[in-house]
Coordinates of C-alpha atoms in Angstrom, one line a residue:
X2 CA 44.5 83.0 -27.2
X3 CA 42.8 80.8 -29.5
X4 CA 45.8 79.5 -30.6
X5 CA 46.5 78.2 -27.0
X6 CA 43.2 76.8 -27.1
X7 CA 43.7 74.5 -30.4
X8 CA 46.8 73.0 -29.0
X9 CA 45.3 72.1 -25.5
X10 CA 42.0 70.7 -27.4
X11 CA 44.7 68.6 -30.0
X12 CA 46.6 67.7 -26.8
X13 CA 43.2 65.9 -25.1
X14 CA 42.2 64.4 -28.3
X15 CA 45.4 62.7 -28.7
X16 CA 45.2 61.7 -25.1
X17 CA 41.6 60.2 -25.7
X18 CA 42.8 58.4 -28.3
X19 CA 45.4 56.3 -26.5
X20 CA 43.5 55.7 -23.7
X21 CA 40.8 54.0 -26.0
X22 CA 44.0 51.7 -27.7
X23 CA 45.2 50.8 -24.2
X24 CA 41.9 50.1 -23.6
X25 CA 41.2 48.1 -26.3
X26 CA 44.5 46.2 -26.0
X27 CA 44.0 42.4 -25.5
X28 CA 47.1 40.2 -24.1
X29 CA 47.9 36.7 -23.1
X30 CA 50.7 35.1 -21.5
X31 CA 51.2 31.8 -19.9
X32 CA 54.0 30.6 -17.0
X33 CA 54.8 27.5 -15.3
X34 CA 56.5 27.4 -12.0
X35 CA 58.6 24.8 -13.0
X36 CA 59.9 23.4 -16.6
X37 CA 61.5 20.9 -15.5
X38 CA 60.0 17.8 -12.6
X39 CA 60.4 14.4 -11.8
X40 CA 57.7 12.2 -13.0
X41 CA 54.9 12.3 -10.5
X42 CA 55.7 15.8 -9.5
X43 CA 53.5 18.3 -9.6
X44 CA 53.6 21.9 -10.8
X45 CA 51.5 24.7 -11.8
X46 CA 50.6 26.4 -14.7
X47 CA 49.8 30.3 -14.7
X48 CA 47.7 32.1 -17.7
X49 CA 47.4 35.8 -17.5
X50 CA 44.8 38.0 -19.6
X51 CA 44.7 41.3 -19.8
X52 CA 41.7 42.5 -21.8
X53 CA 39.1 45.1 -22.5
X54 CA 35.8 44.7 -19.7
X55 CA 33.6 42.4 -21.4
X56 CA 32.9 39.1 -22.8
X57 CA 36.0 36.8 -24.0
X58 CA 36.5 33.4 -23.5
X59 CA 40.0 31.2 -23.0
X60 CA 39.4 28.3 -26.0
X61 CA 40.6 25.2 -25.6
X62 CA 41.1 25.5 -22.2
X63 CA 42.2 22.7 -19.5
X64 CA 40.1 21.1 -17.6
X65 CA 40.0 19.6 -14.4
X66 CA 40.4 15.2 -14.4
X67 CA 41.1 15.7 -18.3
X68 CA 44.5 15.4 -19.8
X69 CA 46.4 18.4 -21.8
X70 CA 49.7 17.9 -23.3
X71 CA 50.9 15.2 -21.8
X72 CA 50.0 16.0 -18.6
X73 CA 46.9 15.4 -16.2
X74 CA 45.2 18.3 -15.0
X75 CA 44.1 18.2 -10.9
X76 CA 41.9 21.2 -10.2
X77 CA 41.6 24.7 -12.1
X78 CA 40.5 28.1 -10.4
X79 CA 40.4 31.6 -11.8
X80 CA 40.4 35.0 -10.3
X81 CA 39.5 37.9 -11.9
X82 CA 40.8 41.9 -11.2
X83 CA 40.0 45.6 -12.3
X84 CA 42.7 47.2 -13.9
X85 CA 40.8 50.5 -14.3
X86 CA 40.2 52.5 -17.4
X87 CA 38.0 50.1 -18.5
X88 CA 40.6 46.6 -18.6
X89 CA 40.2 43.9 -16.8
X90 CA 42.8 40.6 -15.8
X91 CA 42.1 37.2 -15.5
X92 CA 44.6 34.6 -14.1
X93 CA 43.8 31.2 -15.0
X94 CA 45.4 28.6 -12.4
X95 CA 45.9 24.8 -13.3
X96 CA 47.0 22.6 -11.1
X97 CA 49.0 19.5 -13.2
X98 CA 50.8 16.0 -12.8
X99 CA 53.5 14.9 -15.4
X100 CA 53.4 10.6 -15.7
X101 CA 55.1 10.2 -18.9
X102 CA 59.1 10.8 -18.8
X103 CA 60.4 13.2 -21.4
X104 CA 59.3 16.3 -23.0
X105 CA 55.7 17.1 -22.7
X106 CA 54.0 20.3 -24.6
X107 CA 51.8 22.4 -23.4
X108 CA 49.7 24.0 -26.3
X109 CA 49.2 27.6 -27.2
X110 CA 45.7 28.9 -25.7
X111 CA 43.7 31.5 -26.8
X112 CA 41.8 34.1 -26.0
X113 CA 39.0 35.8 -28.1
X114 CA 36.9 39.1 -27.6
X115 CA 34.3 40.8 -30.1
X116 CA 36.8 41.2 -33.0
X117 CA 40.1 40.3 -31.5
X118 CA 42.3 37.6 -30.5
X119 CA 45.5 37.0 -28.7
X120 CA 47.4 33.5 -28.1
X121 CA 50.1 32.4 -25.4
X122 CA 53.6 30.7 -26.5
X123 CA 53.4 26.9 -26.3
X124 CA 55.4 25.8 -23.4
X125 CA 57.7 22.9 -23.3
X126 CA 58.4 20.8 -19.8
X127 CA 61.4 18.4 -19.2
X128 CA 59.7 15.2 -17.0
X129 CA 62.7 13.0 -15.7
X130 CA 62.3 9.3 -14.9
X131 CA 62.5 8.2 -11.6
X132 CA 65.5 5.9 -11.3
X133 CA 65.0 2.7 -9.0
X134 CA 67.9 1.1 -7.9
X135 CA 66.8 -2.4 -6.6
X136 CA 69.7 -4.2 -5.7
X137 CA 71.0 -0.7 -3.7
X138 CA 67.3 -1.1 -1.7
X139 CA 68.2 -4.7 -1.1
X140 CA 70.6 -6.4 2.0
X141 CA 72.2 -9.8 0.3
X142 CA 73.2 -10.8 3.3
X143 CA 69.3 -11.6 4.6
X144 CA 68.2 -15.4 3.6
X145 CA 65.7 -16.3 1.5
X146 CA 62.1 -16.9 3.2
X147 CA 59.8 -19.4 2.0
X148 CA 56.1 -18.9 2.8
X149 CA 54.2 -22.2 3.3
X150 CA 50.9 -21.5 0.9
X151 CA 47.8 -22.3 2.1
X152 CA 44.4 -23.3 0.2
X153 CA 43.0 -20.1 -0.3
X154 CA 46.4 -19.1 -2.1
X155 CA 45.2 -21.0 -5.2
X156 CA 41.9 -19.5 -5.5
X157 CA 42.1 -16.9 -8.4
X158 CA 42.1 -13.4 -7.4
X159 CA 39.0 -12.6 -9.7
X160 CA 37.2 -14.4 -7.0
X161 CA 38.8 -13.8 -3.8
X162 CA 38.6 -10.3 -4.2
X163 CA 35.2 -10.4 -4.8
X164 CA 33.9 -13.3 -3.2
X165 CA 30.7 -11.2 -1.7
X166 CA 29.2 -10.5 -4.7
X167 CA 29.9 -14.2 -6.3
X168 CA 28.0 -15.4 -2.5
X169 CA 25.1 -12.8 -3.6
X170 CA 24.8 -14.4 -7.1
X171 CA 24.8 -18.0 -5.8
X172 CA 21.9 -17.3 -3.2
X173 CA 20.1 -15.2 -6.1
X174 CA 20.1 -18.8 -8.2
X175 CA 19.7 -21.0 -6.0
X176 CA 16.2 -18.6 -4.9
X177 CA 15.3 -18.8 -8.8
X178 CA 16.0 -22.4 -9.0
X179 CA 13.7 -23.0 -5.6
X180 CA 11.2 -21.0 -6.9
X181 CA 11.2 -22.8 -10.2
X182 CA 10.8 -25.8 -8.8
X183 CA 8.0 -25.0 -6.2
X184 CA 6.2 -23.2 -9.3
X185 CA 7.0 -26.5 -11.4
X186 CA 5.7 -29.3 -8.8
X187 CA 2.2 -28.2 -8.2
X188 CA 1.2 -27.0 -5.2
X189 CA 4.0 -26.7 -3.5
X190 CA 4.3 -23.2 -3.2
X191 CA 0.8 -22.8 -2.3
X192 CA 2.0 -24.8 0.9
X193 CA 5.2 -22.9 1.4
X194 CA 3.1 -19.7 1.2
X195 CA 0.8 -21.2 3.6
X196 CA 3.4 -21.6 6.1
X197 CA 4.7 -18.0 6.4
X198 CA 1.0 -16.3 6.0
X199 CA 0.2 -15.3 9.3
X200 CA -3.1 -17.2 10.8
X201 CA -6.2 -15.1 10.6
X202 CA -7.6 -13.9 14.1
X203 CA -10.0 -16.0 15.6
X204 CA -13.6 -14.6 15.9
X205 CA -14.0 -14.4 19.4
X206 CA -10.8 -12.8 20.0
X207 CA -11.2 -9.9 17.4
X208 CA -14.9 -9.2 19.0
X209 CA -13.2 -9.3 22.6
X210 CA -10.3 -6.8 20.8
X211 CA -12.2 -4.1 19.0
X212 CA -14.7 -3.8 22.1
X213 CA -12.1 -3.2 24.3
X214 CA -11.3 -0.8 21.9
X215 CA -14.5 0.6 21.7
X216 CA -14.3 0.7 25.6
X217 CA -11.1 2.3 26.1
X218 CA -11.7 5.2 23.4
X219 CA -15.3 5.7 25.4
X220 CA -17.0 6.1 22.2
X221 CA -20.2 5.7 24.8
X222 CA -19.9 8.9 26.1
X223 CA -17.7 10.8 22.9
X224 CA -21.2 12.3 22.0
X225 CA -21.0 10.7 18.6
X226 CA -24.2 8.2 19.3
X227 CA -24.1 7.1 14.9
X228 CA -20.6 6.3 15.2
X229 CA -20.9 4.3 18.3
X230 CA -23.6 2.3 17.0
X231 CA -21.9 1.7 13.9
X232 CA -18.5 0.2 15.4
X233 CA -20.7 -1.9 17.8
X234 CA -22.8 -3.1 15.4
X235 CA -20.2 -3.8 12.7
X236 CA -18.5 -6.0 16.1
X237 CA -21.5 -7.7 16.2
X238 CA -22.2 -8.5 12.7
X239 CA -18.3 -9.3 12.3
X240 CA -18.8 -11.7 15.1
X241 CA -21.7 -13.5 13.8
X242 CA -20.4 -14.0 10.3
X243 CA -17.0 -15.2 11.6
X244 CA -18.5 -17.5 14.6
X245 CA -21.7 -19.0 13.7
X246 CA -21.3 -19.0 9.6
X247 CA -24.3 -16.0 9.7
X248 CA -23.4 -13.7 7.0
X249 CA -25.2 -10.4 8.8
X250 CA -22.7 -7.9 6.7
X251 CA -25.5 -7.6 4.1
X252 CA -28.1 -8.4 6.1
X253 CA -31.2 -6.3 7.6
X254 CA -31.5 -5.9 11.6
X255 CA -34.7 -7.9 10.7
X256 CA -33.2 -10.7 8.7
X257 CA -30.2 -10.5 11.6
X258 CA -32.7 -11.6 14.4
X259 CA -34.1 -14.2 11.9
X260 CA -31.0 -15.8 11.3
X261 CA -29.7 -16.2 15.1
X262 CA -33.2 -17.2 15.8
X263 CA -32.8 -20.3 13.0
X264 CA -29.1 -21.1 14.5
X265 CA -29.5 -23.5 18.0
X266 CA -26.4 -21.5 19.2
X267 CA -27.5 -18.1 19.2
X268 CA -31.4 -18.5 19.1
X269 CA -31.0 -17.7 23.0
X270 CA -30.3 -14.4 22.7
X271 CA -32.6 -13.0 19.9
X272 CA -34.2 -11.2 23.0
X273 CA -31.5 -9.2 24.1
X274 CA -30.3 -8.6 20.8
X275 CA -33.4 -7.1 18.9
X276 CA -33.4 -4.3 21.1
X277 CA -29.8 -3.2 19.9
X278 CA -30.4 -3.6 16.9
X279 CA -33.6 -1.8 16.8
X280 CA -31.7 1.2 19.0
X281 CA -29.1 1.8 16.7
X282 CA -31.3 2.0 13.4
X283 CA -33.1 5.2 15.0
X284 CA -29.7 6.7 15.5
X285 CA -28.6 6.0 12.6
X286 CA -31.4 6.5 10.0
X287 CA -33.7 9.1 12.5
X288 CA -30.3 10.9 14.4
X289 CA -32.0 10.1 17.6
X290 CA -29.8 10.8 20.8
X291 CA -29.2 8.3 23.1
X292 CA -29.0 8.2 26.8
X293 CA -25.3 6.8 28.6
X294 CA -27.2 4.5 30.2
X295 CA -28.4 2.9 26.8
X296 CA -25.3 3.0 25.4
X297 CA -24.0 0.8 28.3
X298 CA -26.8 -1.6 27.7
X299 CA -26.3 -2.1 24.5
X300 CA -22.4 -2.6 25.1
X301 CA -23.0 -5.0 27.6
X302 CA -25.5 -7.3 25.6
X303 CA -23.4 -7.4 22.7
X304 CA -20.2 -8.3 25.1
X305 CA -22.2 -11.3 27.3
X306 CA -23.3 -12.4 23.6
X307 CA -19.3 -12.9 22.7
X308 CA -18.6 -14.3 26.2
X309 CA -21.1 -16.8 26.4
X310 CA -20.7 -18.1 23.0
X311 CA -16.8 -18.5 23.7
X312 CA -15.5 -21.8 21.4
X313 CA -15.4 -24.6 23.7
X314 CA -11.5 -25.5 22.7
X315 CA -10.9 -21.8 23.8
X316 CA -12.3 -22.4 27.4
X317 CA -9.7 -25.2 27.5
X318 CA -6.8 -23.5 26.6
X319 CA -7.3 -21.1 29.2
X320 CA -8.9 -22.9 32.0
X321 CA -7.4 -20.9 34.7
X322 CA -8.7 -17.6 33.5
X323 CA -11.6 -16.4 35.4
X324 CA -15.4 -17.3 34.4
X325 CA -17.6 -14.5 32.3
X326 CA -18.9 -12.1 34.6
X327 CA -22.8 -12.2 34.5
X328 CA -24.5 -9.0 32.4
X329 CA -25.2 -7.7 36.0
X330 CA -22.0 -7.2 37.2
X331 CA -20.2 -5.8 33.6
X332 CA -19.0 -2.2 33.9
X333 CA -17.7 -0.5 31.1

């Protein structure tokens, strides 16, 4: 019995055995579909590796838009299978294009593992010319037409072909070479400048825009009586500045009323201006609340203020607008 024994343990050690050589065996082999093409053919070339699972690599290996022996390589893929019993094969597709007429060789690859290497045969492709026969493409018998050539016939193709970019480049010098010589004669481009900056807004008409603002959003009755005094007041002191030369941006509500009462134009309304002012320094500085009716008030004063001190040239260029409405009969 334990005789028995020995020979069926001997028989699965030498069993074990070759099962770890097979699967330790490493092999490389590479095809082509064809051998032989016509020059501007194309064809594809197969290698096949069978190897132990794990790391390897294929050295030296073709790569797609490159050239390799002769030939240009178009696109490579790889698929990869499980043999089982711990192998694993890898097919390596390429994808080629033979320009050159004659033999071409495809050199050996390799393939390396941990502590072992295999290599595929160098393979050796016939590429045959591609024989043109002119005269047998040709009809004798057909005359001889003469093209009349016209002007642009003589220009040379360096510049015909590209004649866009040579129109860029003459518009990008002539630009410098106005430039220059606005930056050279002095002043001149100050003027030029001048002529494409857009006018600045006349006083009366960005006081008569930003209340209607003010109007439309009804910051009046938004609840927010500081930031309603603040854009009509900022209107107002805008307006001054801009109309009548009074710079009342940095000025005081004091030295505001002092100032239009020195200026003949706006003396007139120091009244009905004092009043606003004084109103919206308690809300701002003392966060007193305001009523709707004296935010209206305020509104209007500062609006028959604009109205009524409307530049006279103004008036004339749009005589058949309708007159300022009197502060009695302004609604918000």
């Amino acid at each position: 019995m334990k005789k028995y024994l020995h020979i069926i343990a001997s028989a699965l050690l030498i069993g074990s055995a070759a099962t770890g050589v097979n699967a330790r065996q490493l092999s490389v082999k590479a095809t082509a579909d064809s051998m032989q093409l016509i020059m501007g053919s194309k064809a594809t070339l197969h290698i096949e590796v069978i190897k132990p699972s794990g790391p390897g690599a294929l050295t030296e290996a073709p790569q797609a838009g490159k050239t390799f022996g002769g030939v240009d390589i178009l696109d490579a893929w790889i698929d990869s299978t499980d043999l089982g019993n711990g192998r694993t094969q890898l097919d390596y597709t390429y994808t080629y294009q033979a320009f050159d007429p004659g033999p071409q060789t495809l050199p050996a690859l390799t393939y390396r593992i941990p502590g072992d290497s295999a290599k595929t045969d160098p393979l050796v492709l016939k590429v045959f010319a591609v024989d043109v026969d002119s005269l047998a493409t040709t009809n004798p018998d057909v005359p001889v037409m003469t093209v009349q050539r016209k002007w642009v016939d003589y220009i040379p193709d360096t510049i015909a072909d590209y004649w866009w970019l040579w129109l860029i480049g003459l518009l990008l010098a002539g630009g410098a070479a106005l430039v220059w010589w606005l930056i050279v004669k002095k002043g001149k481009l100050k003027r030029v400048a001048a002529v494409f900056r857009k006018p600045p807004e006349p006083p009366y008409d960005k006081a008569i825009r930003r209340l209607n603002e003010i109007r439309e959003q009804r910051l009046a009755q938004s609840g927010n009586d500081k930031h309603y005094f603040t854009e009509l007041t900022d209107v107002l002191r805008t307006y001054l500045n801009g109309r009548f030369g009074i710079y009342a941006m940095e000025m005081t509500s004091k030295q505001i009323i002092e100032a239009m009462g020195n200026n003949p134009d706006t003396s007139r309304f120091t009244g009905s201006i004092a009043p606003v002012l004084d109103l919206a320094d308690i809300v701002k500085f003392a966060k007193m609340r305001t009523t709707a009716d004296e935010n209206q008030s305020a509104y209007n004063e500062v609006r028959e203020l604009v109205e009524l001190t409307k530049p006279q040239e103004e008036d004339n260029n749009n005589s058949g607008s309708k007159p300022a409405r009197s502060k009695k009969s302004k609604k918000k």
